[in-house]
XYZ file of C-alpha atoms in Angstrom:
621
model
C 85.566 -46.122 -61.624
C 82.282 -45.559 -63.630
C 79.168 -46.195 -62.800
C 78.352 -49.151 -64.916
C 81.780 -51.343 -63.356
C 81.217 -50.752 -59.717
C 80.048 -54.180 -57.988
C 79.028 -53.995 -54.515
C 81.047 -55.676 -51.957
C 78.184 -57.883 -50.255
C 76.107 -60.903 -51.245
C 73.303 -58.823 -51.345
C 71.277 -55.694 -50.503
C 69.794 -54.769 -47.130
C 66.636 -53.519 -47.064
C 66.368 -49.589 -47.840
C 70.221 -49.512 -49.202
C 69.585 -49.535 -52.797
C 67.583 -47.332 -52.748
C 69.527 -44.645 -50.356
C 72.076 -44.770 -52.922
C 69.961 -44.197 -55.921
C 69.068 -40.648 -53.834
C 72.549 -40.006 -53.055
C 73.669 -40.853 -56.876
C 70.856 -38.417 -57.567
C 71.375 -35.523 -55.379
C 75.242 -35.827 -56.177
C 74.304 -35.693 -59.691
C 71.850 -32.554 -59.362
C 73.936 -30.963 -56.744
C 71.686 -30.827 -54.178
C 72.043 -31.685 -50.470
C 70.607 -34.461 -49.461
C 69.538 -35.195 -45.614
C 69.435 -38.881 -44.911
C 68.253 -40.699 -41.591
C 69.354 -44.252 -41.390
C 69.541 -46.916 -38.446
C 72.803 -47.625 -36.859
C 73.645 -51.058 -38.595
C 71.517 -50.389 -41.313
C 74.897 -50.520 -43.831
C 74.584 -46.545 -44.933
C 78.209 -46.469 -45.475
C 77.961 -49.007 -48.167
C 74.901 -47.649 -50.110
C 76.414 -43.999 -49.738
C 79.774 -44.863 -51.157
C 78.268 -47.001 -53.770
C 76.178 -44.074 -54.523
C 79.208 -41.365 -55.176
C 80.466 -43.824 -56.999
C 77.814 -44.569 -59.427
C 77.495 -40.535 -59.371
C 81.125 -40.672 -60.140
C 82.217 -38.213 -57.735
C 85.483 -36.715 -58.485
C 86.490 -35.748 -55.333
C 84.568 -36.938 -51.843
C 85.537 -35.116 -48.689
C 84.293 -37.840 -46.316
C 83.532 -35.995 -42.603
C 83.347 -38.141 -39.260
C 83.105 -36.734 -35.381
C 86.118 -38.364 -34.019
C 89.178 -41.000 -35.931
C 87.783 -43.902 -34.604
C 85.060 -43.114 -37.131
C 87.404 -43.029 -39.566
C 88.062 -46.716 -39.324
C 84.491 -48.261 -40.607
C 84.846 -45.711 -44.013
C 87.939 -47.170 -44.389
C 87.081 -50.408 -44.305
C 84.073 -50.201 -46.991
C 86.197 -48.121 -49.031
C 88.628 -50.756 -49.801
C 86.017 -53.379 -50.374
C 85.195 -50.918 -53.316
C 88.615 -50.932 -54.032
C 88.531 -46.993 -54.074
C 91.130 -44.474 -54.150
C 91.251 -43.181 -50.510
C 93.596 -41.235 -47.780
C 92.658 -40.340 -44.674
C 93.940 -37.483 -42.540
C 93.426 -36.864 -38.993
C 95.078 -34.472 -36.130
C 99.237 -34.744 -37.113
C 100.229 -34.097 -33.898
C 98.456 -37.657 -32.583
C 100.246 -39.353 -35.120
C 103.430 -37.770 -34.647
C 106.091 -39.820 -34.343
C 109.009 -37.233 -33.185
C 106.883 -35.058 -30.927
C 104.742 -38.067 -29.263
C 108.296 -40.224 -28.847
C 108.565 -39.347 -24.959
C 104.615 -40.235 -24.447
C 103.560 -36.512 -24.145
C 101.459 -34.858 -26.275
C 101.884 -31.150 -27.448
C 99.065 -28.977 -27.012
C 98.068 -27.971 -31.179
C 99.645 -24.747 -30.917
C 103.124 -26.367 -29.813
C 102.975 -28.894 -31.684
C 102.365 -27.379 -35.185
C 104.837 -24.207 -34.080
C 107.350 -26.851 -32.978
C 106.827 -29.088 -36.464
C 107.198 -25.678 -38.726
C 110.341 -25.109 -37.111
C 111.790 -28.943 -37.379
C 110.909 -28.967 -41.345
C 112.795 -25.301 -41.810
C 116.189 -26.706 -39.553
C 116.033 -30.015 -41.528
C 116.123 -31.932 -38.014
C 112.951 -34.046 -38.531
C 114.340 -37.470 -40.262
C 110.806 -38.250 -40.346
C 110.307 -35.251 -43.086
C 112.965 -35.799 -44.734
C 112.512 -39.281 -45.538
C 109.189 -37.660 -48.011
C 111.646 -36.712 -50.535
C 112.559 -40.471 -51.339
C 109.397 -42.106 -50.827
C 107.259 -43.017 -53.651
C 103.868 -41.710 -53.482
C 102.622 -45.009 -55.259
C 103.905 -47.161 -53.261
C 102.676 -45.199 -49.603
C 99.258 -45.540 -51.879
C 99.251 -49.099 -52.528
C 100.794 -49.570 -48.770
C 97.454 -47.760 -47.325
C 94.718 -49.583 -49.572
C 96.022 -52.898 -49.196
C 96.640 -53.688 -45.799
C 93.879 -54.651 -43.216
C 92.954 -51.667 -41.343
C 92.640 -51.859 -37.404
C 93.028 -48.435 -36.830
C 93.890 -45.226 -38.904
C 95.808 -44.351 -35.602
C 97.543 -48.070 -36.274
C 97.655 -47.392 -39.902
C 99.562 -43.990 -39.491
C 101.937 -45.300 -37.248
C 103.198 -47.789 -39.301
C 104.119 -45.655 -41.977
C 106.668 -44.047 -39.183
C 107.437 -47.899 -38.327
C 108.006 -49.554 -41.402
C 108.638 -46.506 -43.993
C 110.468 -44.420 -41.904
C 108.271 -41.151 -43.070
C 106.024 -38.258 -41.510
C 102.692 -40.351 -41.289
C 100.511 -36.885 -42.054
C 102.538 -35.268 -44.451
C 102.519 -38.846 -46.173
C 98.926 -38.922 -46.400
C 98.095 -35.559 -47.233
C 100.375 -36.447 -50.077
C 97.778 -38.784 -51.545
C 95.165 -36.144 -51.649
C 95.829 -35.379 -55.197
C 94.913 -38.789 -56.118
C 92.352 -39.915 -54.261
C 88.771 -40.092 -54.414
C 87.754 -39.916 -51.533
C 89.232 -38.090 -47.805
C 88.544 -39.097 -44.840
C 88.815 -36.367 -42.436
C 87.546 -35.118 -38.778
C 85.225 -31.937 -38.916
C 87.841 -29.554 -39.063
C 89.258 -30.549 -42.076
C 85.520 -28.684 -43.478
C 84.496 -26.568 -41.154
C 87.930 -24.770 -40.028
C 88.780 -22.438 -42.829
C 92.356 -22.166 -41.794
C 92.876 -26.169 -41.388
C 90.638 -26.588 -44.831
C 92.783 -23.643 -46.745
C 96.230 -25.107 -45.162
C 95.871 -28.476 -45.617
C 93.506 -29.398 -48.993
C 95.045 -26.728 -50.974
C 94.941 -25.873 -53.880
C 91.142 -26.869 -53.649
C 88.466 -25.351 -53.000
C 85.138 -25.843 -51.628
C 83.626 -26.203 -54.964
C 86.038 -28.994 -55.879
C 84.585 -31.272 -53.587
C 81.265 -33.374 -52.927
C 80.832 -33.455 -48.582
C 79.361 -36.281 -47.048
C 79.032 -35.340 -43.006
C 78.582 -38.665 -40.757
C 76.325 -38.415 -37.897
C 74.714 -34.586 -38.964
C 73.327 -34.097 -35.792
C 76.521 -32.592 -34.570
C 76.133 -29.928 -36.325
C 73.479 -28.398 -34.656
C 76.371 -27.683 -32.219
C 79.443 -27.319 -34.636
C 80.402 -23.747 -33.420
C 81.905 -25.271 -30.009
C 84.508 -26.327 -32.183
C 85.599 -23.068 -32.737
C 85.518 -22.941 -28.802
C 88.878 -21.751 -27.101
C 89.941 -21.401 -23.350
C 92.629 -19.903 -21.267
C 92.866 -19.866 -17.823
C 94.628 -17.194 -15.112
C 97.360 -18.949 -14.971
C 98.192 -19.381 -18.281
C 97.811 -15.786 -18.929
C 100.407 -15.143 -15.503
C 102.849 -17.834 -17.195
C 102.574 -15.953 -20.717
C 103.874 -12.840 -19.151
C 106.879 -14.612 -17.618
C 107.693 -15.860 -20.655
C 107.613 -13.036 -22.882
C 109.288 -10.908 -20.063
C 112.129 -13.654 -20.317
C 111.749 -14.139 -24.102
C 110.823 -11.305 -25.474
C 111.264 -8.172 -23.035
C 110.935 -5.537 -26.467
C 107.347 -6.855 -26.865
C 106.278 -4.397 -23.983
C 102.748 -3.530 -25.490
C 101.621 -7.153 -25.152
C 103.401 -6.886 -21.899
C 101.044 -4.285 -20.858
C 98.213 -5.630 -22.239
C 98.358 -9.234 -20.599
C 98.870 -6.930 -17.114
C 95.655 -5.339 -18.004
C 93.800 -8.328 -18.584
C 95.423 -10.026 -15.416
C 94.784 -7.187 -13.555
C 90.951 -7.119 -14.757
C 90.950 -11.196 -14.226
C 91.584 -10.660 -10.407
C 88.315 -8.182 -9.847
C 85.872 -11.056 -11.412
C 83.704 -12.584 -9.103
C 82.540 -15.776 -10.631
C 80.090 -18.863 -9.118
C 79.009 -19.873 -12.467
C 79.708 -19.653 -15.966
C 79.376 -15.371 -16.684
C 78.684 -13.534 -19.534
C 81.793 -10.454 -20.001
C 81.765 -7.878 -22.117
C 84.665 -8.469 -24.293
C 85.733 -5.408 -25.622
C 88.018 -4.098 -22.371
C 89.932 -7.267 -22.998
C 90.627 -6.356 -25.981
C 91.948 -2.869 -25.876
C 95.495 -2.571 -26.313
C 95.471 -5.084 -29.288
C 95.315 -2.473 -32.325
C 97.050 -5.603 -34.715
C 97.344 -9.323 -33.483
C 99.849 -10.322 -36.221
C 101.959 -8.593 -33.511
C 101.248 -10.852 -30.742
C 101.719 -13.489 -33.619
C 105.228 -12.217 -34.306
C 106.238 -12.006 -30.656
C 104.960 -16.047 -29.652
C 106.853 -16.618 -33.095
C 110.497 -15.031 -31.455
C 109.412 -16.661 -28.437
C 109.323 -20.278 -29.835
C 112.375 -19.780 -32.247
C 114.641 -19.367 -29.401
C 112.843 -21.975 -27.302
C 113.270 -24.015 -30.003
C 117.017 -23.246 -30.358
C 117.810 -24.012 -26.744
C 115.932 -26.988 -27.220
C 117.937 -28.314 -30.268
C 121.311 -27.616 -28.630
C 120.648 -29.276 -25.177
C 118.805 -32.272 -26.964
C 118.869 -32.589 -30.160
C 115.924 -33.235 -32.455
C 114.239 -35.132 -29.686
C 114.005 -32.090 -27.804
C 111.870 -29.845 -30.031
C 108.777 -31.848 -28.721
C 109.413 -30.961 -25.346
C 109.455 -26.904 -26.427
C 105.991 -25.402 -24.625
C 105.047 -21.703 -25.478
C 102.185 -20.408 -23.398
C 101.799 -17.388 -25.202
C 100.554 -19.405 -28.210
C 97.755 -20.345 -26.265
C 97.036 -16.711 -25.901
C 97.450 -16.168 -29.533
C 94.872 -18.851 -30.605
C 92.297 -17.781 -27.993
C 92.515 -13.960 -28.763
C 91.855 -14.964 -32.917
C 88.956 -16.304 -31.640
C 87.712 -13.484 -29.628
C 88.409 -10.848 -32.306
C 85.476 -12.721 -34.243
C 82.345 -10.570 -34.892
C 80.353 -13.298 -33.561
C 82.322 -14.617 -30.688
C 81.466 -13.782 -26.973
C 83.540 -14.072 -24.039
C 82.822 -16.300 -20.795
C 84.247 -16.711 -17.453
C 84.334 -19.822 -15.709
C 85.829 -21.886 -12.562
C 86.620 -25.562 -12.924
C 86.617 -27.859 -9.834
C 89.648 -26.660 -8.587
C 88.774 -23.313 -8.092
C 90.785 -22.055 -11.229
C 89.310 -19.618 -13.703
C 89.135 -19.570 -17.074
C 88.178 -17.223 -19.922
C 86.121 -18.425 -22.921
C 85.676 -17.608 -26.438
C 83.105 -18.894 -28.175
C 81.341 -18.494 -31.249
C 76.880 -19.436 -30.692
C 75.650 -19.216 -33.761
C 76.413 -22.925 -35.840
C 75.504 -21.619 -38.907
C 78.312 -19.006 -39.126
C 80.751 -22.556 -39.213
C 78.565 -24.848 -41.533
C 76.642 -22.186 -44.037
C 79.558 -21.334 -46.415
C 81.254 -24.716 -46.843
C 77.811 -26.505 -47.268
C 76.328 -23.809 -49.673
C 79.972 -23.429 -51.729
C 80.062 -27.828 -51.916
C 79.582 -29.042 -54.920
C 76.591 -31.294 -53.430
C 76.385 -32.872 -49.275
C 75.086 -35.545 -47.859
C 74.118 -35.413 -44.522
C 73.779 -38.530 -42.465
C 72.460 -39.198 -38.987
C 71.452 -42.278 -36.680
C 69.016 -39.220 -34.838
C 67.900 -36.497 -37.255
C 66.030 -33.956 -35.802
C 63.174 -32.170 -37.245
C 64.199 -31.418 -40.994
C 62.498 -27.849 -40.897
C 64.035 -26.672 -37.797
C 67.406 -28.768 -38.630
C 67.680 -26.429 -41.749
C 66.724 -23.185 -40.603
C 69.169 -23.900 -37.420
C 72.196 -24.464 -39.811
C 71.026 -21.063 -42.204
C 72.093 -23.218 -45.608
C 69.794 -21.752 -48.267
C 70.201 -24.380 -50.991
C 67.955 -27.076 -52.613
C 67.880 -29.994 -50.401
C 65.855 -33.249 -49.886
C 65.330 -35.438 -47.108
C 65.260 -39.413 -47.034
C 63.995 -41.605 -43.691
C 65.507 -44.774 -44.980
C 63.628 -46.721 -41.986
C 59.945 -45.045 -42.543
C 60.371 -45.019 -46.246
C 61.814 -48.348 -47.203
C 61.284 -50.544 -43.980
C 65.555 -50.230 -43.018
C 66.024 -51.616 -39.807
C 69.295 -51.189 -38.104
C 71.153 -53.886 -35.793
C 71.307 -55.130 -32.322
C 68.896 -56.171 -29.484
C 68.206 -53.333 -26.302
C 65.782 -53.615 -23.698
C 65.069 -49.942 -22.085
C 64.052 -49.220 -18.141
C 62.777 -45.847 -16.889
C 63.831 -45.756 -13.387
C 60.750 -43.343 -12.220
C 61.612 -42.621 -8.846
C 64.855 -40.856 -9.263
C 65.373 -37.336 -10.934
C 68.325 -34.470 -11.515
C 65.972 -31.834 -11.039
C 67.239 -28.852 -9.398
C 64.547 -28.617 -6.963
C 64.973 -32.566 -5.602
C 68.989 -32.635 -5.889
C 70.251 -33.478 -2.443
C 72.058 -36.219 -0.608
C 69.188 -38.326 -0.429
C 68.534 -38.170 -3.863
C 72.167 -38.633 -4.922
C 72.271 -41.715 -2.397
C 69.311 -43.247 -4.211
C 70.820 -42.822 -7.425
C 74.353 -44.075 -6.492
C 71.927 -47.655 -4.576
C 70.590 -47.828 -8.092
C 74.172 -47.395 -10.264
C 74.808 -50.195 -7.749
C 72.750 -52.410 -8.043
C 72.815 -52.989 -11.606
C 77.181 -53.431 -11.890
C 75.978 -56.006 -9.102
C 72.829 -57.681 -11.098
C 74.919 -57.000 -15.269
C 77.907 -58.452 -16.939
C 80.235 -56.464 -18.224
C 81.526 -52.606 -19.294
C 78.821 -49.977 -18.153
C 78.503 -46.497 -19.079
C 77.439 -44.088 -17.012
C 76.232 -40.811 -18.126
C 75.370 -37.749 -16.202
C 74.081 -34.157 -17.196
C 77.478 -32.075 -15.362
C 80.474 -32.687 -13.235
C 79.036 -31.430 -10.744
C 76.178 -34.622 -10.490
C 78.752 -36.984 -11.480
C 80.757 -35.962 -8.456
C 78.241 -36.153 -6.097
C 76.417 -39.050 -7.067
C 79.872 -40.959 -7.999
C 81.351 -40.048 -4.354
C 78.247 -41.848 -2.667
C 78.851 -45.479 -4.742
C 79.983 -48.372 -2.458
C 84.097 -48.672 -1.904
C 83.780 -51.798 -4.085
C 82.264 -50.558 -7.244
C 85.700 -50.439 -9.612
C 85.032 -47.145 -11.729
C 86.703 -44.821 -14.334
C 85.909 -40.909 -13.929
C 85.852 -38.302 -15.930
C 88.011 -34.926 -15.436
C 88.243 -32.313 -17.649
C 91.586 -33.239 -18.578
C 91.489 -37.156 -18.481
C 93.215 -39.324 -21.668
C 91.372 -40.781 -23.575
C 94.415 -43.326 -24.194
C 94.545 -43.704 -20.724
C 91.305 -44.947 -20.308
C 91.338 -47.112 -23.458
C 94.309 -48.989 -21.810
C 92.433 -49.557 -18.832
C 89.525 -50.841 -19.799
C 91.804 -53.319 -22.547
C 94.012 -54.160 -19.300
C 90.872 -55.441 -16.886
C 90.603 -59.544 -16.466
C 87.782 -61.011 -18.342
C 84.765 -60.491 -16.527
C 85.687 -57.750 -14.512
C 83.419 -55.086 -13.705
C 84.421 -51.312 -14.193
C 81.759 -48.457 -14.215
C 82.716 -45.680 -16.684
C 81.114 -42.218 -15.170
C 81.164 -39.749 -17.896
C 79.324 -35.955 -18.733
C 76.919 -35.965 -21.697
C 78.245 -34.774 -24.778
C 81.625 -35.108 -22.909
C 84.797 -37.177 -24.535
C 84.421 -40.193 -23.070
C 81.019 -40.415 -24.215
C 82.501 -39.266 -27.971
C 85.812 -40.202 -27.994
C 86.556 -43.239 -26.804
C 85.295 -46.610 -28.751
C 84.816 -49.251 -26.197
C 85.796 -52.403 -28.243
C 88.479 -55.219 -27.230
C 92.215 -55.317 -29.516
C 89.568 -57.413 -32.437
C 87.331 -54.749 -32.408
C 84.409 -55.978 -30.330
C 82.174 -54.447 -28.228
C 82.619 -54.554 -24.430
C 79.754 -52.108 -23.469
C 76.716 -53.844 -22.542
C 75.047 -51.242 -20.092
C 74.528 -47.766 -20.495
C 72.986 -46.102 -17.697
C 71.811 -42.338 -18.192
C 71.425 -40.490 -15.180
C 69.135 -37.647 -15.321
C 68.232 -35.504 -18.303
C 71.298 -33.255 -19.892
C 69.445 -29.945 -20.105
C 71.870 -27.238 -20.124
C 72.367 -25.093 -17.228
C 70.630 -21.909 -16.179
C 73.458 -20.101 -16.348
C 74.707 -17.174 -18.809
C 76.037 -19.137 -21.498
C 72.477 -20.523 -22.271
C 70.918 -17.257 -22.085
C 72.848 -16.091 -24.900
C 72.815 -19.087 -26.853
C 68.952 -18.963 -26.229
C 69.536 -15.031 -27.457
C 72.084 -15.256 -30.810
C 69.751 -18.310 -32.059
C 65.927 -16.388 -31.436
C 67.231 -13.246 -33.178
C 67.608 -15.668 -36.398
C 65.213 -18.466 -36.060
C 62.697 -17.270 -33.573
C 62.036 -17.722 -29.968
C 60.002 -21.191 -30.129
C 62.526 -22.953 -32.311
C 65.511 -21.527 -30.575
C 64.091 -22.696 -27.311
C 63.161 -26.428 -28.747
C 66.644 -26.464 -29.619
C 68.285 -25.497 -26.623
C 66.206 -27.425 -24.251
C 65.008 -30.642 -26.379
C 66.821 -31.306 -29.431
C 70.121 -30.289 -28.335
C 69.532 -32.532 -24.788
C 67.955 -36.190 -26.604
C 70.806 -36.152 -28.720
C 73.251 -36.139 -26.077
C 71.258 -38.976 -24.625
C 71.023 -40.952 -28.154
C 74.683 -40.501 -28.253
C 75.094 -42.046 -25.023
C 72.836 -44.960 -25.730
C 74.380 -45.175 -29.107
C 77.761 -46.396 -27.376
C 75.891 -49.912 -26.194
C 75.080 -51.356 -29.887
C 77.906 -50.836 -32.633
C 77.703 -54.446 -34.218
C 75.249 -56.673 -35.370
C 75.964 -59.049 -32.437
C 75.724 -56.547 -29.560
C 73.181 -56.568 -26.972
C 72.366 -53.765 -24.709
C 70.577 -52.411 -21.261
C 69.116 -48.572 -21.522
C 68.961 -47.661 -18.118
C 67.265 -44.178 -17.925
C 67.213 -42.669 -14.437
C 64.801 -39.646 -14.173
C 60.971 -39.756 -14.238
C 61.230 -37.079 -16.954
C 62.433 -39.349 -19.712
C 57.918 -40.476 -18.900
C 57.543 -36.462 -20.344
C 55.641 -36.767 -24.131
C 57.677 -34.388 -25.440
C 60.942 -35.569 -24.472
C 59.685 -39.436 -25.497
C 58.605 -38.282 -28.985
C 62.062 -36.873 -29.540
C 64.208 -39.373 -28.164
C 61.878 -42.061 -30.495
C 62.251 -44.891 -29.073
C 60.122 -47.756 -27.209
C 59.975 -48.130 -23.381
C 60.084 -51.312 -22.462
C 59.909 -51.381 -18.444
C 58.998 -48.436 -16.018
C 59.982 -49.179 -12.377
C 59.725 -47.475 -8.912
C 61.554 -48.101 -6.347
C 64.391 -51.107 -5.385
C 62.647 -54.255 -5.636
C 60.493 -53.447 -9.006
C 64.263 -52.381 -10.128
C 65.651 -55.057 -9.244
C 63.469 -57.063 -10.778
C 63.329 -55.590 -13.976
C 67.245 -55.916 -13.762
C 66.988 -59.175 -13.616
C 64.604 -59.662 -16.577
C 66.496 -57.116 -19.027
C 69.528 -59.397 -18.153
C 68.135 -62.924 -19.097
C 66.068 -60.966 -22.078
C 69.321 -59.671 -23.429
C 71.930 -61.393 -22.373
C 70.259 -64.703 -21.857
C 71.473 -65.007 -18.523
């Protein structure tokens, strides 16, 4: 498609989007990276596609947070009439392993799939050989998309073929991928899965940009004590030769009993480590391990049962490649219910975003809540040409939907006024408004540990979904799609959590059903020893005054624009900001957050009545 044929796919041009893709044409053209802020509902998708292709792009490696951003690229990408795939986690689209309603963990699952392609017992995989590639093509750009997750599945349903494996298949001729972060910033996932290109082969364009000030949790991996006690049942069953990594997950069990943890604590990782001269050993023991799991499997059940085959020793295996990084650390942890858990975690975001971005043939980085460009750079360590566009201060963009914000400035999460009369207040509050508003509502809290205690203290009648650790995200989807019309449900989730990333609250036509979001508190990060050395790795690089802006203001308003962010994803949608904590009145935290106040109440009755006025503002009711 060249640059002179493309015709864009609306009557005409919103304000500011001609113009964004003239700079993204450019920058594309001059291989540069180009940082663009634009308005949710402003249409960036549009002008940025239209702008690779007037660039004429070979080969776009589109990036989004989570597959339900995956759907709206899709979309605009067919009224182009690109070439496109799209390629999300395989095990979630799965149609062997996910046929019993259980989900593999990603270690299982991919173990489990490598040995079902070798046997020849995945029907699914075989049926690739006979399937035209042109016709899976012309099956995935022509028919309406509700869901990539829809989309996938009906290539199992109607074509009788490995969704993934029938996607990645159209890599070679496509345009344009769209792909979750990992598919760029996971060298192993990038390598495995978009060979034989490289970095260089591809221009990047990362939706919502922001994220990456905090990309290297993705590299973030956790086991707990028991996982480490069932791994050395299993290879003692399993594998009883392996005796070295025998005796080294006794050491670290045995080391795991002494720790005395109350919050998340800094360990020095190197004792967990000795014992482990090469860990393609421990990769060739969970290997012997899941072979003969697998083989019991396949004899008792046939190819239906290699889903069900669980090796807890892989789990070891993918946290220990983590901790052998030279920039990981090591944290311990107890959840809720007293378990505890050992962390490994890369700090340090650019060591996950500086080679991809700088090895790129050109990027364009797009965000709803850019931060300051300066520090935004120096955070992520690229050291290339860039330029940065502010599509709403430079040409007037405006994005879509009506909100009406109220500071509630008699309640607070502060440390020193958390208590059960403070929690009560807050829970009156939550109350009040699912009494006074229509509708979903979001809440949003800075830990578990102030959900819990402000959630616990809400009246018996208040219907509400909760956030644990290990909730489904499916699970809650179906709930909220299963609720009468009209019925109230509060949603209680953790900032920067999944249910405040992961879930799209829309009805089975894709509308919105969130019309409250309520944000209790401010989501500073703890005190504890994971912040101290996050606070550490990033001053040693980008000094003390920017590392601690980051930590404890950038980092926190984007969780909260996030949140908000979840109440207006159309141009019909109307929403109430609810932000409870006097804090959110602080200049500094204002300025960041950028946007306008509208009411600032204390106590019930002034709430109450500014309830009632945000509702017939908004809602017209």
């Amino acid at each position: 498609m060249s640059g002179g044929s493309i015709v864009f796919p609306y009557g005409s041009w919103r304000k500011g989007q001609r113009e964004l893709a003239e700079e993204v044409r450019r920058s594309v053209s001059e291989g540069e990276l180009l940082l663009a802020s634009a308005p949710t509902g402003f249409g960036k998708t549009a002008a940025v596609i239209y702008g690779l292709l007037s660039a004429e792009a070979e080969r776009v490696l589109y990036l989004v947070r989570t597959v339900n951003e995956i759907d709206p690229v899709v979309r605009e990408l067919k009224r182009f009439g690109a070439r496109f795939t799209f390629l999300f986690s395989a095990r979630r689209m799965c149609p062997l392993m996910t046929s019993e309603g259980s989900l593999p963990s990603v270690e299982d699952f991919w173990g489990n799939c490598r040995i079902a392609r070798a046997k020849g017992v995945c029907s699914y995989y075989e049926e690739l050989s006979s399937l035209d590639e042109a016709e899976v093509a012309q099956y995935v750009r022509s028919r309406p998309v509700i869901s990539a997750y829809r989309l996938a599945w009906d290539i199992a349903k109607f074509k009788g073929a490995c969704p993934f494996f029938a996607l990645k298949g159209l890599v070679e001729d496509s345009q344009f991928i769209v792909a979750t972060y990992p598919y760029l910033f996971k060298e192993d996932i990038f390598r495995s899965f978009l060979e034989p290109y490289d970095y260089g082969d591809f221009v990047a364009v990362v939706d919502e940009a922001h994220s990456l000030l905090n990309i290297h949790s993705l590299h973030e991996y956790r086991v707990s004590q028991r996982d480490l006690d069932l791994a050395l049942k299993e290879v003692k069953e399993y594998a009883s030769s392996a005796r070295d990594f025998m005796a080294w997950l006794e050491s670290v069990l045995e080391k795991v009993s002494r720790l005395k943890v109350s919050r998340i604590t800094l360990l020095d990782k190197q004792p967990f480590l000795e014992g482990l001269d090469d860990l393609s050993v421990v990769e060739d023991v969970v290997e012997t391990i899941r072979t003969r799991k697998a083989e019991e499997a396949l004899s008792l059940s046939g190819p239906s049962g290699i889903g069900r085959v669980k090796t807890i020793s892989s789990r070891i295996y993918s946290w220990l490649s983590v901790l052998v990084r030279d920039d990981s650390y090591l944290f311990a942890e107890k959840d809720e219910s007293g378990m505890l858990w050992l962390i490994a975690t890369p700090l340090d975001p650019s060591r996950v975003v500086k080679e991809p971005l700088e090895k790129v043939k050109a990027a364009v980085l797009l965000s709803g809540t850019m931060p300051s460009t300066k520090l935004y750079m120096e955070v992520l360590g690229v050291s290339r040409s860039f330029k940065f566009v502010d599509v709403n201060l430079m040409y007037g963009a405006r994005g879509f939907g009506r909100f009406f914000t109220i500071v509630a400035a008699d309640v607070t999460t502060a440390y020193r006024s958390r208590g059960d009369s403070m929690y009560r207040l807050i829970a009156s509050r939550i109350a009040m408004a699912d009494r006074l508003l229509p509708g979903l509502k979001l809440a949003v809290y800075p830990s578990y540990e102030v959900m819990y205690r402000v959630v616990e203290r809400l009246p018996a009648d208040v219907e509400t979904i909760v956030e644990t650790r290990g909730i489904s995200l499916d699970e809650v989807e179906a709930k909220i799609l299963a609720r009468d019309p009209g019925e109230k449900i509060i949603i209680n989730a953790v900032a920067g959590g999944k249910l405040v990333e992961g879930v799209e609250f829309v009805d089975y036509e894709g509308r919105n059903l969130l019309s409250t979001v309520i944000v209790v508190g401010v989501p500073f990060p703890q005190p504890d020893d994971y912040t101290r050395k996050h606070l550490e790795v990033m001053a040693s690089r980008i000094g003390v005054s920017n590392a601690r802006k980051l930590v404890y203001l950038v980092n926190p308003m984007i969780k909260v624009r996030q949140a908000l962010g979840r109440g207006i994803r159309g141009p019909e949608d109307r929403a109430l900001y609810i932000l409870m904590d006097y804090r959110y009145l602080r200049r500094d935290l204002k300025e960041v957050l950028g946007m306008p106040y509208h009411r600032v109440v204390k106590g019930a009755e002034d709430f109450e009545e500014a309830v009632k006025a945000a509702r017939s503002r908004v809602f017209g009711g």
